[in-house]
Short mmCIF file of C-alpha atoms and ligand atoms in Angstrom, two decimals:
data_model
loop_
_atom_site.label_atom_id
_atom_site.label_comp_id
_atom_site.label_asym_id
_atom_site.label_seq_id
_atom_site.Cartn_x
_atom_site.Cartn_y
_atom_site.Cartn_z
CA MET B 1 110.99 259.63 11.18
CA ASP B 2 111.44 263.36 10.97
CA LYS B 3 108.63 265.81 11.61
CA LYS B 4 108.02 266.30 7.86
CA SER B 5 107.99 262.60 6.95
CA ARG B 6 104.95 261.28 5.13
CA VAL B 7 103.33 258.99 7.72
CA TYR B 8 100.34 256.77 6.91
CA ILE B 9 98.19 255.36 9.73
CA ALA B 10 96.04 252.49 8.49
CA GLY B 11 92.92 252.15 10.67
CA HIS B 12 93.04 255.74 11.95
CA THR B 13 89.34 255.75 12.94
CA GLY B 14 89.86 252.83 15.36
CA MET B 15 90.80 253.04 19.02
CA VAL B 16 94.51 252.34 18.44
CA GLY B 17 94.87 254.15 15.12
CA SER B 18 93.20 257.32 16.42
CA ALA B 19 95.52 257.29 19.46
CA ILE B 20 98.53 257.00 17.12
CA VAL B 21 97.29 260.03 15.14
CA ARG B 22 96.83 262.01 18.40
CA ALA B 23 100.32 261.05 19.58
CA LEU B 24 101.96 261.94 16.24
CA LYS B 25 100.25 265.36 16.20
CA ARG B 26 101.22 265.96 19.85
CA GLN B 27 104.84 265.20 18.98
CA GLY B 28 104.79 267.61 16.02
CA TYR B 29 104.57 265.23 13.04
CA GLY B 30 102.79 267.34 10.45
CA ASN B 31 102.50 265.17 7.36
CA ILE B 32 99.94 262.57 8.38
CA ILE B 33 98.14 260.48 5.76
CA THR B 34 94.81 258.80 6.52
CA CYS B 35 92.02 257.20 4.50
CA THR B 36 88.76 255.77 5.84
CA HIS B 37 87.57 252.18 5.39
CA LYS B 38 84.79 253.53 3.18
CA GLU B 39 87.27 255.28 0.88
CA LEU B 40 89.73 252.36 0.78
CA ASP B 41 88.96 248.73 1.56
CA LEU B 42 92.36 247.35 2.53
CA ARG B 43 91.26 243.85 1.49
CA CYS B 44 91.38 244.97 -2.15
CA GLN B 45 94.95 244.67 -3.45
CA ALA B 46 94.43 246.82 -6.58
CA ASP B 47 93.00 249.69 -4.52
CA VAL B 48 95.78 249.47 -1.95
CA GLN B 49 98.34 249.49 -4.77
CA ARG B 50 96.76 252.65 -6.26
CA PHE B 51 96.72 254.29 -2.82
CA PHE B 52 100.44 253.67 -2.24
CA ALA B 53 101.27 254.81 -5.80
CA THR B 54 99.43 258.11 -5.21
CA GLU B 55 100.24 258.86 -1.58
CA ARG B 56 103.82 257.51 -1.41
CA PRO B 57 104.02 257.17 2.38
CA GLU B 58 107.51 256.88 3.88
CA TYR B 59 106.39 255.35 7.19
CA VAL B 60 103.39 253.12 7.88
CA PHE B 61 101.63 252.20 11.12
CA ALA B 62 99.38 249.17 10.41
CA ALA B 63 96.55 249.51 12.95
CA ALA B 64 93.71 248.39 10.65
CA ALA B 65 92.11 245.04 11.34
CA ARG B 66 88.79 243.28 11.48
CA VAL B 67 88.43 243.15 15.27
CA GLY B 68 85.69 241.53 17.35
CA GLY B 69 84.75 239.87 20.62
CA ILE B 70 84.67 236.13 21.40
CA LYS B 71 81.17 235.70 19.94
CA ALA B 72 81.96 237.35 16.59
CA ASN B 73 85.33 235.56 16.34
CA SER B 74 83.95 232.10 17.10
CA GLU B 75 81.01 232.53 14.70
CA ALA B 76 83.10 233.76 11.77
CA PRO B 77 86.67 232.37 11.95
CA ALA B 78 86.95 232.30 8.13
CA ASP B 79 86.06 236.01 7.82
CA PHE B 80 88.42 237.01 10.63
CA PHE B 81 91.23 234.96 9.07
CA TYR B 82 90.66 236.05 5.46
CA ASP B 83 90.06 239.77 6.09
CA ASN B 84 93.06 240.12 8.37
CA MET B 85 95.29 238.13 6.02
CA GLN B 86 94.25 240.34 3.11
CA ILE B 87 94.74 243.57 5.06
CA ALA B 88 98.19 242.46 6.28
CA ASP B 89 99.35 241.06 2.90
CA ASN B 90 98.23 244.11 0.94
CA LEU B 91 99.66 246.68 3.33
CA ILE B 92 102.99 244.89 3.78
CA MET B 93 103.56 243.97 0.11
CA GLU B 94 102.55 247.39 -1.29
CA ALA B 95 104.67 249.11 1.37
CA HIS B 96 107.59 246.97 0.16
CA GLN B 97 106.76 247.63 -3.50
CA TYR B 98 106.64 251.40 -3.00
CA GLY B 99 109.83 251.65 -0.93
CA VAL B 100 108.35 252.49 2.48
CA LYS B 101 111.30 253.30 4.78
CA LYS B 102 109.82 251.71 7.88
CA PHE B 103 106.68 249.72 8.62
CA LEU B 104 105.15 248.75 11.98
CA PHE B 105 102.64 245.91 12.07
CA LEU B 106 100.46 245.62 15.19
CA GLY B 107 99.90 242.09 16.41
CA SER B 108 97.92 240.84 19.36
CA THR B 109 98.50 238.78 22.53
CA CYS B 110 96.07 236.18 21.20
CA MET B 111 98.90 235.13 18.82
CA TYR B 112 100.50 233.35 21.80
CA PRO B 113 99.69 229.68 22.43
CA ARG B 114 96.58 229.09 24.52
CA ASP B 115 98.62 227.34 27.27
CA CYS B 116 101.67 229.62 27.01
CA ALA B 117 104.03 229.80 30.00
CA GLN B 118 103.58 233.10 31.89
CA PRO B 119 104.80 235.77 31.53
CA MET B 120 104.70 235.30 27.76
CA LYS B 121 108.07 235.74 26.05
CA GLU B 122 108.43 236.59 22.35
CA GLN B 123 110.27 233.26 21.81
CA ALA B 124 107.06 231.38 22.72
CA LEU B 125 105.27 232.58 19.56
CA LEU B 126 104.24 229.76 17.20
CA THR B 127 105.14 227.06 19.72
CA GLY B 128 101.49 225.99 20.06
CA LEU B 129 97.97 226.64 18.83
CA PRO B 130 96.25 229.84 19.96
CA GLU B 131 92.94 229.90 21.85
CA TYR B 132 90.32 228.04 19.78
CA THR B 133 87.69 230.82 19.89
CA ASN B 134 89.85 233.37 18.08
CA GLU B 135 92.19 231.09 16.18
CA GLY B 136 91.41 232.61 12.75
CA TYR B 137 92.19 236.15 13.91
CA ALA B 138 95.27 235.06 15.85
CA LEU B 139 96.79 233.07 12.97
CA ALA B 140 96.24 235.91 10.49
CA LYS B 141 97.99 238.29 12.91
CA ALA B 142 100.86 235.82 13.36
CA CYS B 143 101.21 235.55 9.55
CA GLY B 144 101.34 239.36 9.22
CA SER B 145 104.08 239.54 11.81
CA ARG B 146 106.04 236.76 10.08
CA LEU B 147 105.62 238.41 6.67
CA CYS B 148 107.29 241.54 8.05
CA ALA B 149 110.15 239.33 9.28
CA TYR B 150 110.48 237.60 5.89
CA ILE B 151 110.48 240.92 3.99
CA ARG B 152 113.30 242.06 6.26
CA ARG B 153 115.19 238.77 5.76
CA GLN B 154 114.76 238.62 1.98
CA TYR B 155 114.87 242.30 0.96
CA GLY B 156 116.43 244.07 3.93
CA ASP B 157 113.43 246.42 4.41
CA ASP B 158 113.06 247.86 7.92
CA PHE B 159 109.69 246.22 8.70
CA ILE B 160 108.91 245.45 12.35
CA SER B 161 106.02 244.18 14.47
CA SER B 162 104.81 244.54 18.04
CA ILE B 163 102.46 242.68 20.37
CA PRO B 164 100.61 245.11 22.63
CA ALA B 165 98.75 244.03 25.78
CA ASN B 166 94.96 244.52 26.08
CA ALA B 167 94.38 248.18 25.37
CA TYR B 168 91.70 250.44 26.84
CA GLY B 169 91.00 254.15 26.73
CA PRO B 170 89.30 256.88 24.70
CA GLY B 171 87.76 255.57 21.48
CA ASP B 172 87.03 252.16 23.03
CA SER B 173 83.74 250.41 22.26
CA PHE B 174 81.15 250.49 25.06
CA ASP B 175 78.81 248.30 23.01
CA LYS B 176 76.75 245.96 25.22
CA GLU B 177 77.66 242.89 23.10
CA GLN B 178 81.22 243.74 22.01
CA ALA B 179 82.90 245.71 24.80
CA HIS B 180 86.13 244.44 26.38
CA VAL B 181 86.32 244.12 30.16
CA ILE B 182 87.18 247.72 31.18
CA PRO B 183 84.62 249.56 29.00
CA ALA B 184 82.03 246.88 29.90
CA LEU B 185 82.62 247.46 33.64
CA ILE B 186 82.53 251.25 33.19
CA ARG B 187 79.18 251.01 31.45
CA ARG B 188 77.66 248.60 33.99
CA PHE B 189 78.74 250.61 37.05
CA HIS B 190 77.70 253.90 35.46
CA GLU B 191 74.23 252.53 34.65
CA ALA B 192 73.91 250.94 38.12
CA LYS B 193 74.88 254.27 39.74
CA VAL B 194 72.44 256.32 37.64
CA GLN B 195 69.57 253.84 38.05
CA GLY B 196 70.24 253.22 41.77
CA ILE B 197 70.78 249.46 41.32
CA PRO B 198 71.98 248.11 44.71
CA ASN B 199 74.04 245.12 43.46
CA VAL B 200 76.07 244.33 40.35
CA VAL B 201 76.72 240.69 39.46
CA CYS B 202 79.99 239.86 37.68
CA TRP B 203 81.02 236.66 35.88
CA GLY B 204 83.34 234.05 37.41
CA ASP B 205 85.08 234.35 40.77
CA GLY B 206 87.24 237.39 39.94
CA SER B 207 90.51 235.47 40.32
CA PRO B 208 91.97 235.68 36.74
CA LEU B 209 94.96 237.99 36.42
CA ARG B 210 95.16 240.38 33.46
CA GLU B 211 97.37 243.17 32.13
CA PHE B 212 96.00 246.42 30.67
CA LEU B 213 97.69 249.16 28.67
CA TYR B 214 96.28 252.68 28.27
CA VAL B 215 95.85 253.33 24.56
CA ASP B 216 97.80 256.61 24.53
CA ASP B 217 100.76 254.72 26.03
CA LEU B 218 100.35 252.06 23.34
CA ALA B 219 100.43 254.81 20.68
CA ASP B 220 103.52 256.32 22.30
CA SER B 221 105.21 252.89 22.16
CA CYS B 222 104.44 252.62 18.43
CA ILE B 223 106.25 255.89 17.69
CA TYR B 224 109.09 254.85 19.99
CA LEU B 225 109.55 251.53 18.18
CA MET B 226 109.37 253.28 14.82
CA ASN B 227 112.27 255.48 15.92
CA HIS B 228 114.30 253.04 18.04
CA TYR B 229 113.76 249.39 17.06
CA SER B 230 114.88 247.38 14.05
CA GLY B 231 114.68 243.60 14.19
CA GLU B 232 112.98 240.49 12.93
CA ALA B 233 111.37 239.44 16.21
CA PRO B 234 108.17 241.14 17.36
CA VAL B 235 108.31 243.17 20.58
CA ASN B 236 105.87 242.79 23.48
CA ILE B 237 104.40 246.08 24.70
CA GLY B 238 102.83 246.16 28.14
CA THR B 239 103.09 247.44 31.66
CA GLY B 240 104.51 244.25 33.20
CA LYS B 241 101.83 244.66 35.91
CA GLU B 242 98.83 242.43 36.43
CA ILE B 243 95.61 242.86 38.37
CA SER B 244 92.91 240.37 39.33
CA ILE B 245 89.51 240.87 37.74
CA ARG B 246 88.12 241.25 41.27
CA ASP B 247 90.49 244.13 42.10
CA LEU B 248 89.90 245.69 38.67
CA THR B 249 86.13 245.53 39.25
CA GLU B 250 86.42 247.20 42.66
CA LEU B 251 88.76 249.86 41.27
CA THR B 252 86.38 250.65 38.40
CA ALA B 253 83.40 250.89 40.81
CA LYS B 254 85.44 253.32 42.95
CA VAL B 255 86.38 255.53 39.96
CA ILE B 256 82.77 255.63 38.75
CA GLY B 257 81.49 256.33 42.28
CA TYR B 258 79.25 253.26 42.50
CA THR B 259 78.52 252.56 46.18
CA GLY B 260 76.38 249.41 45.87
CA THR B 261 77.61 245.86 46.39
CA ILE B 262 79.36 243.53 43.91
CA SER B 263 78.70 239.78 43.82
CA TRP B 264 80.24 236.99 41.73
CA ASP B 265 78.39 234.38 39.67
CA THR B 266 80.79 231.44 40.01
CA THR B 267 78.72 229.27 37.65
CA ARG B 268 80.09 231.45 34.81
CA PRO B 269 83.51 230.73 33.23
CA ASN B 270 86.64 232.49 34.44
CA GLY B 271 88.75 232.28 31.26
CA ALA B 272 92.53 231.73 31.39
CA PRO B 273 93.97 232.15 34.91
CA ARG B 274 96.76 234.50 33.83
CA ARG B 275 97.77 236.50 30.70
CA LEU B 276 100.86 238.63 31.22
CA LEU B 277 103.49 239.78 28.73
CA ASP B 278 107.20 239.57 29.45
CA ILE B 279 108.36 243.14 28.80
CA SER B 280 112.09 242.75 29.35
CA LYS B 281 112.84 243.38 25.67
CA THR B 282 110.90 246.69 25.63
CA ALA B 283 112.49 247.70 28.91
CA ALA B 284 115.95 247.06 27.40
CA LEU B 285 114.95 249.27 24.45
CA GLY B 286 114.21 252.06 26.92
CA TRP B 287 110.43 252.33 26.66
CA THR B 288 108.01 252.29 29.57
CA TYR B 289 104.30 253.07 30.07
CA LYS B 290 103.15 256.26 31.85
CA THR B 291 99.47 255.91 32.75
CA GLU B 292 98.53 253.98 35.89
CA LEU B 293 95.33 251.96 35.73
CA GLU B 294 93.23 254.16 38.04
CA GLU B 295 94.05 257.29 36.04
CA GLY B 296 93.45 255.45 32.76
CA ILE B 297 90.01 254.24 33.91
CA ARG B 298 89.13 257.80 34.99
CA LEU B 299 90.11 259.15 31.53
CA THR B 300 88.17 256.36 29.80
CA TYR B 301 85.08 257.14 31.93
CA GLU B 302 85.34 260.81 30.91
CA ASP B 303 85.41 259.70 27.27
CA PHE B 304 82.32 257.56 27.88
CA LEU B 305 80.46 260.50 29.47
CA HIS B 306 81.42 262.89 26.68
CA ASN B 307 80.42 260.56 23.84
CA PRO B 308 76.71 259.93 24.30
CA VAL B 309 76.40 258.18 20.93
CA ARG B 310 78.93 255.53 21.93
CA ALA B 311 77.43 255.33 25.43
CA GLU B 312 73.94 254.66 24.01
CA ARG B 313 74.93 251.65 21.91
N1 LIG F 401 92.35 247.02 21.22
C1 LIG F 401 93.28 246.27 21.77
O1 LIG F 401 93.19 245.88 22.96
C2 LIG F 401 94.51 245.89 21.00
C3 LIG F 401 95.55 245.30 21.69
C4 LIG F 401 96.65 244.90 20.97
C5 LIG F 401 96.72 245.09 19.62
N2 LIG F 401 95.70 245.68 18.97
C6 LIG F 401 95.81 245.81 17.52
O2 LIG F 401 95.53 247.14 17.10
C7 LIG F 401 94.83 247.11 15.86
C8 LIG F 401 93.59 247.95 15.92
O3 LIG F 401 92.78 247.59 17.03
P1 LIG F 401 91.62 248.55 17.53
O4 LIG F 401 91.27 248.09 18.88
O5 LIG F 401 91.98 249.97 17.28
O6 LIG F 401 90.46 248.12 16.54
P2 LIG F 401 89.24 249.01 16.00
O7 LIG F 401 88.91 250.08 16.96
O8 LIG F 401 88.19 248.04 15.60
O9 LIG F 401 89.85 249.69 14.69
C9 LIG F 401 90.10 248.95 13.51
C10 LIG F 401 90.33 249.92 12.38
O10 LIG F 401 90.57 249.17 11.17
C11 LIG F 401 89.66 249.65 10.17
N3 LIG F 401 89.34 248.56 9.23
C12 LIG F 401 88.82 247.35 9.51
N4 LIG F 401 88.69 246.62 8.37
C13 LIG F 401 89.14 247.42 7.36
C14 LIG F 401 89.24 247.24 5.95
N5 LIG F 401 88.87 246.10 5.35
N6 LIG F 401 89.74 248.27 5.21
C15 LIG F 401 90.10 249.45 5.80
N7 LIG F 401 90.05 249.65 7.14
C16 LIG F 401 89.56 248.66 7.90
C17 LIG F 401 88.45 250.11 10.94
O11 LIG F 401 87.63 250.97 10.17
P3 LIG F 401 86.02 250.86 10.33
O12 LIG F 401 85.75 251.00 11.82
O13 LIG F 401 85.49 251.97 9.51
O14 LIG F 401 85.66 249.48 9.84
C18 LIG F 401 89.15 250.84 12.09
O15 LIG F 401 89.62 252.10 11.68
C19 LIG F 401 94.57 245.64 15.55
O16 LIG F 401 95.51 245.24 14.61
C20 LIG F 401 94.78 244.92 16.83
O17 LIG F 401 95.34 243.65 16.61
C21 LIG F 401 94.60 246.10 19.62
#
């Protein structure tokens, strides 16, 4: 990409898409194309075709998706599968049709088999069924990633895909029902601190190990891959570091300044014991993350405090 290239970010109002827009602007890319969900429903092929015919993007970051928590995914697997298939198919095929120079499709770690060997290597993709609760979403994402590979194989277009670790940061959802683990902990400890609640109860025993990637680092990796990677296989993007949920909980309480106690409800499920990406491929490409977890949680908490509308939900 050069700084005048026409760059389209699909899903620019989302957490990841908005971080990509911020990163592109920071790096001096001045020709950014965006369009809201309301203006363009990416499930509609005819509308997507018209959009590409009019806007003629040269580079595309595909960060639009129907995204949801375990509850939403398990209640509506057909919707999560269909919407994400449509979004991926339309973006990828119209990008091919209109001669996009390079296309990056964002996948998800849930594409890996439910009982995948850890750390998860790119070669393990499609060697087993994903977690049952988000199977529809995961399979649609896997199909999008494969379609990029097939377009490259059949037509020689420079279409690539990546698999980022769990992201967190500004723009995250702090919704009581939907929030992922870090924003959920931030909200709970903030409310406990403000309301003087002496103890916070967390689910499970705190032993599962997880990996987290600050969203601005994820965005930085997207631009890096766009400029430095060409290949059929998707690329894992992570920190290569893991933390137990117990240590993450204590770290979040410390950042928020919550001084009460934390207890564990061991009658609640733990989830998978370990989910860590193998990042040797990204390391060989020369990319690494910048933001350590404590700093990232502090920045996410600032975002929570400065966005009362999101904090109220
Ligand atoms: N968050 C993570 O931890 C994470 C980790 C790895 C990979 N990713 C990948 O990053 C991508 C975005 O995730 P995110 O966390 O940024 O999700 P998000 O905050 O929910 O953003 C999704 C974006 O897609 C848009 N969108 C959804 N359906 C659409 C449709 N039919 N037509 C047009 N736009 C539509 C949304 O617009 P509206 O809000 O207006 O509907 C929003 O801008 C996903 O592909 C996901 O697989 C995310």
